[in-house]
């Protein structure tokens, strides 16, 4: 079936605006992850969902970042009052509950904050 | 806190050569280690996964080794091809004993090695 999809693929916004990034995981994958990749840096873990619950939010960099998941499916990462340092590629991944070693990644959303 | 480092940051080699990419991690209490490939504009693709009890894994022209006690892993690519050009990332998953709460599914990634194979 279809892989993990993310939208939009690219987003340019002005500093101070809010943005929403969407992730559609593989159907049936109960685990969902958000990562951030800033230029020249490794992937940073942001948040992990098991079903609609987020047992690990340890990576969210500030209270401007939030995420939710509904129907054990689509997830939205929201960044409020964007700052230039938020510019990055935001990657989403999903996996089966008992196979969390095998994370399937989406193509990412490239966010540019001017 | 686990830190994962990859050296070199970039590597260019002529087509046909064998090459080695390096990954080191500071906390040896890992559950497993994965090597991923990242192509521009695309997501990550898992190449090899080594469990903490294993020493190496092989898939085609790729061989990954793991020395947990020294905190090192290598990815060996034989007979390189232009299609191997990509960024290679290693990532570790912590073992249950080294974390205090649910969430050991988190992967800690290295900064990557950007590989260019010159035709």
PDB file of C-alpha atoms in Angstrom:
ATOM      1  CA  UNK A   1       0.000   0.000   0.000  1.00  0.00           C
ATOM      2  CA  UNK A   2       0.931   3.653   0.136  1.00  0.00           C
ATOM      3  CA  UNK A   3       3.809   4.806   2.259  1.00  0.00           C
ATOM      4  CA  UNK A   4       3.940   7.633   4.764  1.00  0.00           C
ATOM      5  CA  UNK A   5       2.878  10.914   3.233  1.00  0.00           C
ATOM      6  CA  UNK A   6       3.427  14.428   4.472  1.00  0.00           C
ATOM      7  CA  UNK A   7       1.979  17.758   3.457  1.00  0.00           C
ATOM      8  CA  UNK A   8       2.850  20.304   2.420  1.00  0.00           C
ATOM      9  CA  UNK A   9       6.173  19.284   0.889  1.00  0.00           C
ATOM     10  CA  UNK A  10       7.404  22.846   1.207  1.00  0.00           C
ATOM     11  CA  UNK A  11       6.202  25.695   3.390  1.00  0.00           C
ATOM     12  CA  UNK A  12       7.501  29.240   3.467  1.00  0.00           C
ATOM     13  CA  UNK A  13       6.141  31.456   6.196  1.00  0.00           C
ATOM     14  CA  UNK A  14       6.851  34.737   7.867  1.00  0.00           C
ATOM     15  CA  UNK A  15       8.278  34.971  11.345  1.00  0.00           C
ATOM     16  CA  UNK A  16       5.517  35.033  13.928  1.00  0.00           C
ATOM     17  CA  UNK A  17       2.971  33.105  11.905  1.00  0.00           C
ATOM     18  CA  UNK A  18       1.575  29.712  12.925  1.00  0.00           C
ATOM     19  CA  UNK A  19       2.058  26.641  10.722  1.00  0.00           C
ATOM     20  CA  UNK A  20       0.536  23.188  10.639  1.00  0.00           C
ATOM     21  CA  UNK A  21       2.339  20.189   9.229  1.00  0.00           C
ATOM     22  CA  UNK A  22       0.463  17.026   8.422  1.00  0.00           C
ATOM     23  CA  UNK A  23       1.483  13.374   8.458  1.00  0.00           C
ATOM     24  CA  UNK A  24      -0.497  10.466   7.080  1.00  0.00           C
ATOM     25  CA  UNK A  25       1.048   7.234   8.363  1.00  0.00           C
ATOM     26  CA  UNK A  26       0.820   3.832   6.790  1.00  0.00           C
ATOM     27  CA  UNK A  27      -2.609   2.354   7.454  1.00  0.00           C
ATOM     28  CA  UNK A  28      -2.563   0.148  10.536  1.00  0.00           C
ATOM     29  CA  UNK A  29       0.626   1.622  11.991  1.00  0.00           C
ATOM     30  CA  UNK A  30      -0.132   2.512  15.574  1.00  0.00           C
ATOM     31  CA  UNK A  31       3.215   4.184  16.311  1.00  0.00           C
ATOM     32  CA  UNK A  32       4.011   7.585  14.820  1.00  0.00           C
ATOM     33  CA  UNK A  33       7.096   9.755  15.250  1.00  0.00           C
ATOM     34  CA  UNK A  34       8.046  13.322  14.418  1.00  0.00           C
ATOM     35  CA  UNK A  35      11.661  14.333  13.835  1.00  0.00           C
ATOM     36  CA  UNK A  36      13.313  17.602  12.873  1.00  0.00           C
ATOM     37  CA  UNK A  37      16.396  17.911  10.688  1.00  0.00           C
ATOM     38  CA  UNK A  38      18.071  21.298  10.660  1.00  0.00           C
ATOM     39  CA  UNK A  39      20.653  22.118   8.044  1.00  0.00           C
ATOM     40  CA  UNK A  40      23.940  20.382   8.791  1.00  0.00           C
ATOM     41  CA  UNK A  41      22.568  18.613  11.842  1.00  0.00           C
ATOM     42  CA  UNK A  42      21.282  15.158  12.592  1.00  0.00           C
ATOM     43  CA  UNK A  43      17.670  14.238  13.051  1.00  0.00           C
ATOM     44  CA  UNK A  44      16.226  15.388  16.352  1.00  0.00           C
ATOM     45  CA  UNK A  45      13.423  13.391  17.924  1.00  0.00           C
ATOM     46  CA  UNK A  46      10.417  15.567  18.690  1.00  0.00           C
ATOM     47  CA  UNK A  47       7.496  13.400  19.777  1.00  0.00           C
ATOM     48  CA  UNK A  48       6.189   9.864  19.648  1.00  0.00           C
ATOM     49  CA  UNK A  49       2.579   8.663  19.507  1.00  0.00           C
ATOM     50  CA  UNK A  50       1.265   5.244  20.420  1.00  0.00           C
ATOM     51  CA  UNK A  51      -2.289   5.294  19.131  1.00  0.00           C
ATOM     52  CA  UNK A  52      -3.580   8.771  19.905  1.00  0.00           C
ATOM     53  CA  UNK A  53      -1.477   9.155  23.033  1.00  0.00           C
ATOM     54  CA  UNK A  54       1.942  10.750  23.227  1.00  0.00           C
ATOM     55  CA  UNK A  55       3.952   8.965  25.957  1.00  0.00           C
ATOM     56  CA  UNK A  56       7.131  10.734  24.942  1.00  0.00           C
ATOM     57  CA  UNK A  57       7.080  14.474  24.253  1.00  0.00           C
ATOM     58  CA  UNK A  58      10.622  14.961  25.480  1.00  0.00           C
ATOM     59  CA  UNK A  59      11.925  16.308  22.217  1.00  0.00           C
ATOM     60  CA  UNK A  60       9.541  19.200  21.718  1.00  0.00           C
ATOM     61  CA  UNK A  61      11.883  22.212  21.798  1.00  0.00           C
ATOM     62  CA  UNK A  62       9.472  24.729  23.295  1.00  0.00           C
ATOM     63  CA  UNK A  63       5.843  25.305  24.228  1.00  0.00           C
ATOM     64  CA  UNK A  64       5.341  26.790  20.768  1.00  0.00           C
ATOM     65  CA  UNK A  65       5.411  23.235  19.440  1.00  0.00           C
ATOM     66  CA  UNK A  66       2.470  20.883  19.837  1.00  0.00           C
ATOM     67  CA  UNK A  67       1.217  17.783  18.118  1.00  0.00           C
ATOM     68  CA  UNK A  68      -1.909  15.732  18.063  1.00  0.00           C
ATOM     69  CA  UNK A  69      -3.104  12.550  16.494  1.00  0.00           C
ATOM     70  CA  UNK A  70      -6.659  11.494  15.849  1.00  0.00           C
ATOM     71  CA  UNK A  71      -8.259   8.204  14.895  1.00  0.00           C
ATOM     72  CA  UNK A  72      -4.903   6.509  15.341  1.00  0.00           C
ATOM     73  CA  UNK A  73      -4.149   7.917  11.938  1.00  0.00           C
ATOM     74  CA  UNK A  74      -3.362  11.448  10.832  1.00  0.00           C
ATOM     75  CA  UNK A  75      -1.065  13.576  12.957  1.00  0.00           C
ATOM     76  CA  UNK A  76      -0.596  17.330  12.913  1.00  0.00           C
ATOM     77  CA  UNK A  77       2.479  19.149  14.186  1.00  0.00           C
ATOM     78  CA  UNK A  78       1.720  22.781  14.969  1.00  0.00           C
ATOM     79  CA  UNK A  79       4.322  25.458  15.441  1.00  0.00           C
ATOM     80  CA  UNK A  80       3.030  28.731  16.839  1.00  0.00           C
ATOM     81  CA  UNK A  81       4.708  32.110  16.422  1.00  0.00           C
ATOM     82  CA  UNK A  82       7.380  30.631  14.167  1.00  0.00           C
ATOM     83  CA  UNK A  83      10.980  31.760  14.533  1.00  0.00           C
ATOM     84  CA  UNK A  84      13.795  31.576  12.017  1.00  0.00           C
ATOM     85  CA  UNK A  85      15.454  28.798  13.985  1.00  0.00           C
ATOM     86  CA  UNK A  86      12.390  26.651  13.316  1.00  0.00           C
ATOM     87  CA  UNK A  87      13.494  26.399   9.680  1.00  0.00           C
ATOM     88  CA  UNK A  88      14.173  22.715   9.041  1.00  0.00           C
ATOM     89  CA  UNK A  89      12.892  19.595   7.379  1.00  0.00           C
ATOM     90  CA  UNK A  90      10.253  17.957   9.527  1.00  0.00           C
ATOM     91  CA  UNK A  91      10.096  14.199   9.064  1.00  0.00           C
ATOM     92  CA  UNK A  92       7.352  11.854  10.121  1.00  0.00           C
ATOM     93  CA  UNK A  93       7.677   8.093  10.506  1.00  0.00           C
ATOM     94  CA  UNK A  94       5.320   5.296  11.436  1.00  0.00           C
ATOM     95  CA  UNK A  95       5.641   1.698  12.530  1.00  0.00           C
ATOM     96  CA  UNK A  96       3.673  -1.239  13.777  1.00  0.00           C
ATOM     97  CA  UNK A  97       3.362  -1.360  17.570  1.00  0.00           C
ATOM     98  CA  UNK A  98       5.436  -4.467  18.014  1.00  0.00           C
ATOM     99  CA  UNK A  99       7.876  -3.631  15.246  1.00  0.00           C
ATOM    100  CA  UNK A 100       9.055  -0.206  16.281  1.00  0.00           C
ATOM    101  CA  UNK A 101      12.519  -0.956  14.976  1.00  0.00           C
ATOM    102  CA  UNK A 102      11.177  -0.680  11.477  1.00  0.00           C
ATOM    103  CA  UNK A 103      10.160   2.927  11.066  1.00  0.00           C
ATOM    104  CA  UNK A 104       8.925   4.003   7.662  1.00  0.00           C
ATOM    105  CA  UNK A 105       9.716   7.613   6.933  1.00  0.00           C
ATOM    106  CA  UNK A 106       7.798  10.141   4.899  1.00  0.00           C
ATOM    107  CA  UNK A 107       9.494  12.537   2.466  1.00  0.00           C
ATOM    108  CA  UNK A 108       9.387  15.396   4.949  1.00  0.00           C
ATOM    109  CA  UNK A 109       8.126  18.974   4.951  1.00  0.00           C
ATOM    110  CA  UNK A 110      10.715  21.658   4.340  1.00  0.00           C
ATOM    111  CA  UNK A 111       9.806  24.665   6.467  1.00  0.00           C
ATOM    112  CA  UNK A 112      11.429  28.019   5.801  1.00  0.00           C
ATOM    113  CA  UNK A 113      10.742  30.873   8.182  1.00  0.00           C
ATOM    114  CA  UNK A 114      11.648  34.262   6.733  1.00  0.00           C
TER     115      UNK A 114
ATOM    116  CA  UNK B   1      22.503  11.597  27.160  1.00  0.00           C
ATOM    117  CA  UNK B   2      23.332   9.535  24.101  1.00  0.00           C
ATOM    118  CA  UNK B   3      25.381  11.289  21.444  1.00  0.00           C
ATOM    119  CA  UNK B   4      26.003   9.803  18.013  1.00  0.00           C
ATOM    120  CA  UNK B   5      28.804  11.046  15.793  1.00  0.00           C
ATOM    121  CA  UNK B   6      29.577  10.217  12.186  1.00  0.00           C
ATOM    122  CA  UNK B   7      32.904  10.791  10.515  1.00  0.00           C
ATOM    123  CA  UNK B   8      33.583  11.967   7.909  1.00  0.00           C
ATOM    124  CA  UNK B   9      30.797  14.460   7.265  1.00  0.00           C
ATOM    125  CA  UNK B  10      31.342  14.094   3.534  1.00  0.00           C
ATOM    126  CA  UNK B  11      33.180  11.623   1.359  1.00  0.00           C
ATOM    127  CA  UNK B  12      33.841  11.404  -2.377  1.00  0.00           C
ATOM    128  CA  UNK B  13      35.267   8.273  -3.958  1.00  0.00           C
ATOM    129  CA  UNK B  14      35.633   6.998  -7.530  1.00  0.00           C
ATOM    130  CA  UNK B  15      33.178   4.421  -8.753  1.00  0.00           C
ATOM    131  CA  UNK B  16      34.169   0.846  -8.021  1.00  0.00           C
ATOM    132  CA  UNK B  17      36.072   1.512  -4.833  1.00  0.00           C
ATOM    133  CA  UNK B  18      35.231  -0.041  -1.493  1.00  0.00           C
ATOM    134  CA  UNK B  19      34.570   2.382   1.354  1.00  0.00           C
ATOM    135  CA  UNK B  20      33.846   2.528   5.062  1.00  0.00           C
ATOM    136  CA  UNK B  21      31.595   4.929   6.938  1.00  0.00           C
ATOM    137  CA  UNK B  22      32.009   5.349  10.669  1.00  0.00           C
ATOM    138  CA  UNK B  23      29.560   5.864  13.501  1.00  0.00           C
ATOM    139  CA  UNK B  24      30.350   6.233  17.198  1.00  0.00           C
ATOM    140  CA  UNK B  25      28.043   6.532  20.205  1.00  0.00           C
ATOM    141  CA  UNK B  26      28.713   7.539  23.776  1.00  0.00           C
ATOM    142  CA  UNK B  27      26.329   5.279  25.713  1.00  0.00           C
ATOM    143  CA  UNK B  28      27.046   1.612  25.003  1.00  0.00           C
ATOM    144  CA  UNK B  29      23.764   0.459  26.585  1.00  0.00           C
ATOM    145  CA  UNK B  30      21.969   0.280  23.271  1.00  0.00           C
ATOM    146  CA  UNK B  31      19.189  -2.012  22.125  1.00  0.00           C
ATOM    147  CA  UNK B  32      20.129  -1.889  18.472  1.00  0.00           C
ATOM    148  CA  UNK B  33      21.746   0.236  15.788  1.00  0.00           C
ATOM    149  CA  UNK B  34      20.462   1.021  12.312  1.00  0.00           C
ATOM    150  CA  UNK B  35      21.998   2.437   9.191  1.00  0.00           C
ATOM    151  CA  UNK B  36      19.733   4.539   6.991  1.00  0.00           C
ATOM    152  CA  UNK B  37      20.082   6.106   3.596  1.00  0.00           C
ATOM    153  CA  UNK B  38      18.599   9.525   2.849  1.00  0.00           C
ATOM    154  CA  UNK B  39      18.124  10.793  -0.697  1.00  0.00           C
ATOM    155  CA  UNK B  40      17.343  14.470  -1.385  1.00  0.00           C
ATOM    156  CA  UNK B  41      13.629  15.178  -1.188  1.00  0.00           C
ATOM    157  CA  UNK B  42      12.870  11.690   0.027  1.00  0.00           C
ATOM    158  CA  UNK B  43      12.460  10.026   3.364  1.00  0.00           C
ATOM    159  CA  UNK B  44      14.906   7.733   5.078  1.00  0.00           C
ATOM    160  CA  UNK B  45      15.299   4.132   4.003  1.00  0.00           C
ATOM    161  CA  UNK B  46      16.517   1.560   6.487  1.00  0.00           C
ATOM    162  CA  UNK B  47      19.501  -0.383   5.149  1.00  0.00           C
ATOM    163  CA  UNK B  48      20.645  -2.618   7.981  1.00  0.00           C
ATOM    164  CA  UNK B  49      19.674  -3.173  11.599  1.00  0.00           C
ATOM    165  CA  UNK B  50      22.049  -4.779  14.086  1.00  0.00           C
ATOM    166  CA  UNK B  51      20.746  -6.011  17.421  1.00  0.00           C
ATOM    167  CA  UNK B  52      22.957  -5.388  20.448  1.00  0.00           C
ATOM    168  CA  UNK B  53      23.802  -9.094  20.632  1.00  0.00           C
ATOM    169  CA  UNK B  54      25.004  -9.205  17.027  1.00  0.00           C
ATOM    170  CA  UNK B  55      28.369  -8.281  15.584  1.00  0.00           C
ATOM    171  CA  UNK B  56      27.430  -7.665  11.969  1.00  0.00           C
ATOM    172  CA  UNK B  57      24.741  -7.741   9.335  1.00  0.00           C
ATOM    173  CA  UNK B  58      25.066  -8.058   5.582  1.00  0.00           C
ATOM    174  CA  UNK B  59      22.793  -7.125   2.717  1.00  0.00           C
ATOM    175  CA  UNK B  60      24.149  -7.344  -0.801  1.00  0.00           C
ATOM    176  CA  UNK B  61      27.152  -5.042  -1.115  1.00  0.00           C
ATOM    177  CA  UNK B  62      26.585  -3.603   2.346  1.00  0.00           C
ATOM    178  CA  UNK B  63      28.055  -4.892   5.577  1.00  0.00           C
ATOM    179  CA  UNK B  64      27.520  -3.255   8.948  1.00  0.00           C
ATOM    180  CA  UNK B  65      29.514  -4.124  12.037  1.00  0.00           C
ATOM    181  CA  UNK B  66      28.881  -3.302  15.663  1.00  0.00           C
ATOM    182  CA  UNK B  67      31.317  -3.128  18.565  1.00  0.00           C
ATOM    183  CA  UNK B  68      29.027  -2.177  21.403  1.00  0.00           C
ATOM    184  CA  UNK B  69      31.681  -2.080  24.106  1.00  0.00           C
ATOM    185  CA  UNK B  70      33.728   0.488  22.236  1.00  0.00           C
ATOM    186  CA  UNK B  71      30.699   2.392  20.990  1.00  0.00           C
ATOM    187  CA  UNK B  72      31.423   1.978  17.309  1.00  0.00           C
ATOM    188  CA  UNK B  73      29.778   0.805  14.128  1.00  0.00           C
ATOM    189  CA  UNK B  74      30.981   0.774  10.553  1.00  0.00           C
ATOM    190  CA  UNK B  75      29.129   0.519   7.267  1.00  0.00           C
ATOM    191  CA  UNK B  76      31.194  -1.086   4.523  1.00  0.00           C
ATOM    192  CA  UNK B  77      30.105  -0.573   0.919  1.00  0.00           C
ATOM    193  CA  UNK B  78      31.765  -2.802  -1.644  1.00  0.00           C
ATOM    194  CA  UNK B  79      32.252  -1.944  -5.308  1.00  0.00           C
ATOM    195  CA  UNK B  80      30.609   1.466  -5.004  1.00  0.00           C
ATOM    196  CA  UNK B  81      28.243   2.694  -7.711  1.00  0.00           C
ATOM    197  CA  UNK B  82      26.978   6.190  -8.592  1.00  0.00           C
ATOM    198  CA  UNK B  83      23.558   5.133  -7.308  1.00  0.00           C
ATOM    199  CA  UNK B  84      25.082   4.788  -3.845  1.00  0.00           C
ATOM    200  CA  UNK B  85      25.432   8.565  -3.663  1.00  0.00           C
ATOM    201  CA  UNK B  86      23.292   9.712  -0.739  1.00  0.00           C
ATOM    202  CA  UNK B  87      23.542  10.727   2.902  1.00  0.00           C
ATOM    203  CA  UNK B  88      24.037   7.810   5.255  1.00  0.00           C
ATOM    204  CA  UNK B  89      22.764   8.066   8.810  1.00  0.00           C
ATOM    205  CA  UNK B  90      23.282   5.777  11.754  1.00  0.00           C
ATOM    206  CA  UNK B  91      20.823   5.689  14.626  1.00  0.00           C
ATOM    207  CA  UNK B  92      20.797   3.938  17.979  1.00  0.00           C
ATOM    208  CA  UNK B  93      17.912   2.822  20.112  1.00  0.00           C
ATOM    209  CA  UNK B  94      18.491   2.716  23.852  1.00  0.00           C
ATOM    210  CA  UNK B  95      17.980  -0.388  25.901  1.00  0.00           C
ATOM    211  CA  UNK B  96      15.200  -0.507  28.486  1.00  0.00           C
ATOM    212  CA  UNK B  97      17.682  -0.465  31.352  1.00  0.00           C
ATOM    213  CA  UNK B  98      19.115   2.908  30.442  1.00  0.00           C
ATOM    214  CA  UNK B  99      15.948   4.932  30.335  1.00  0.00           C
ATOM    215  CA  UNK B 100      13.522   5.767  33.067  1.00  0.00           C
ATOM    216  CA  UNK B 101      10.263   5.817  31.215  1.00  0.00           C
ATOM    217  CA  UNK B 102       8.328   4.391  28.347  1.00  0.00           C
ATOM    218  CA  UNK B 103       9.672   5.598  25.076  1.00  0.00           C
ATOM    219  CA  UNK B 104      12.666   3.521  24.217  1.00  0.00           C
ATOM    220  CA  UNK B 105      11.389   3.521  20.702  1.00  0.00           C
ATOM    221  CA  UNK B 106      13.135   6.851  20.233  1.00  0.00           C
ATOM    222  CA  UNK B 107      16.058   6.726  17.848  1.00  0.00           C
ATOM    223  CA  UNK B 108      19.083   8.958  18.340  1.00  0.00           C
ATOM    224  CA  UNK B 109      20.582   9.832  14.978  1.00  0.00           C
ATOM    225  CA  UNK B 110      24.056  10.823  13.938  1.00  0.00           C
ATOM    226  CA  UNK B 111      24.715  13.851  11.785  1.00  0.00           C
ATOM    227  CA  UNK B 112      25.262  11.762   8.692  1.00  0.00           C
ATOM    228  CA  UNK B 113      27.920  11.246   6.043  1.00  0.00           C
ATOM    229  CA  UNK B 114      27.208  12.675   2.603  1.00  0.00           C
ATOM    230  CA  UNK B 115      28.627  10.184   0.117  1.00  0.00           C
ATOM    231  CA  UNK B 116      29.356  11.030  -3.502  1.00  0.00           C
ATOM    232  CA  UNK B 117      30.449   8.311  -5.927  1.00  0.00           C
ATOM    233  CA  UNK B 118      32.283   9.780  -8.879  1.00  0.00           C
ATOM    234  CA  UNK B 119      31.552   8.002 -12.189  1.00  0.00           C
TER     235      UNK B 119
END
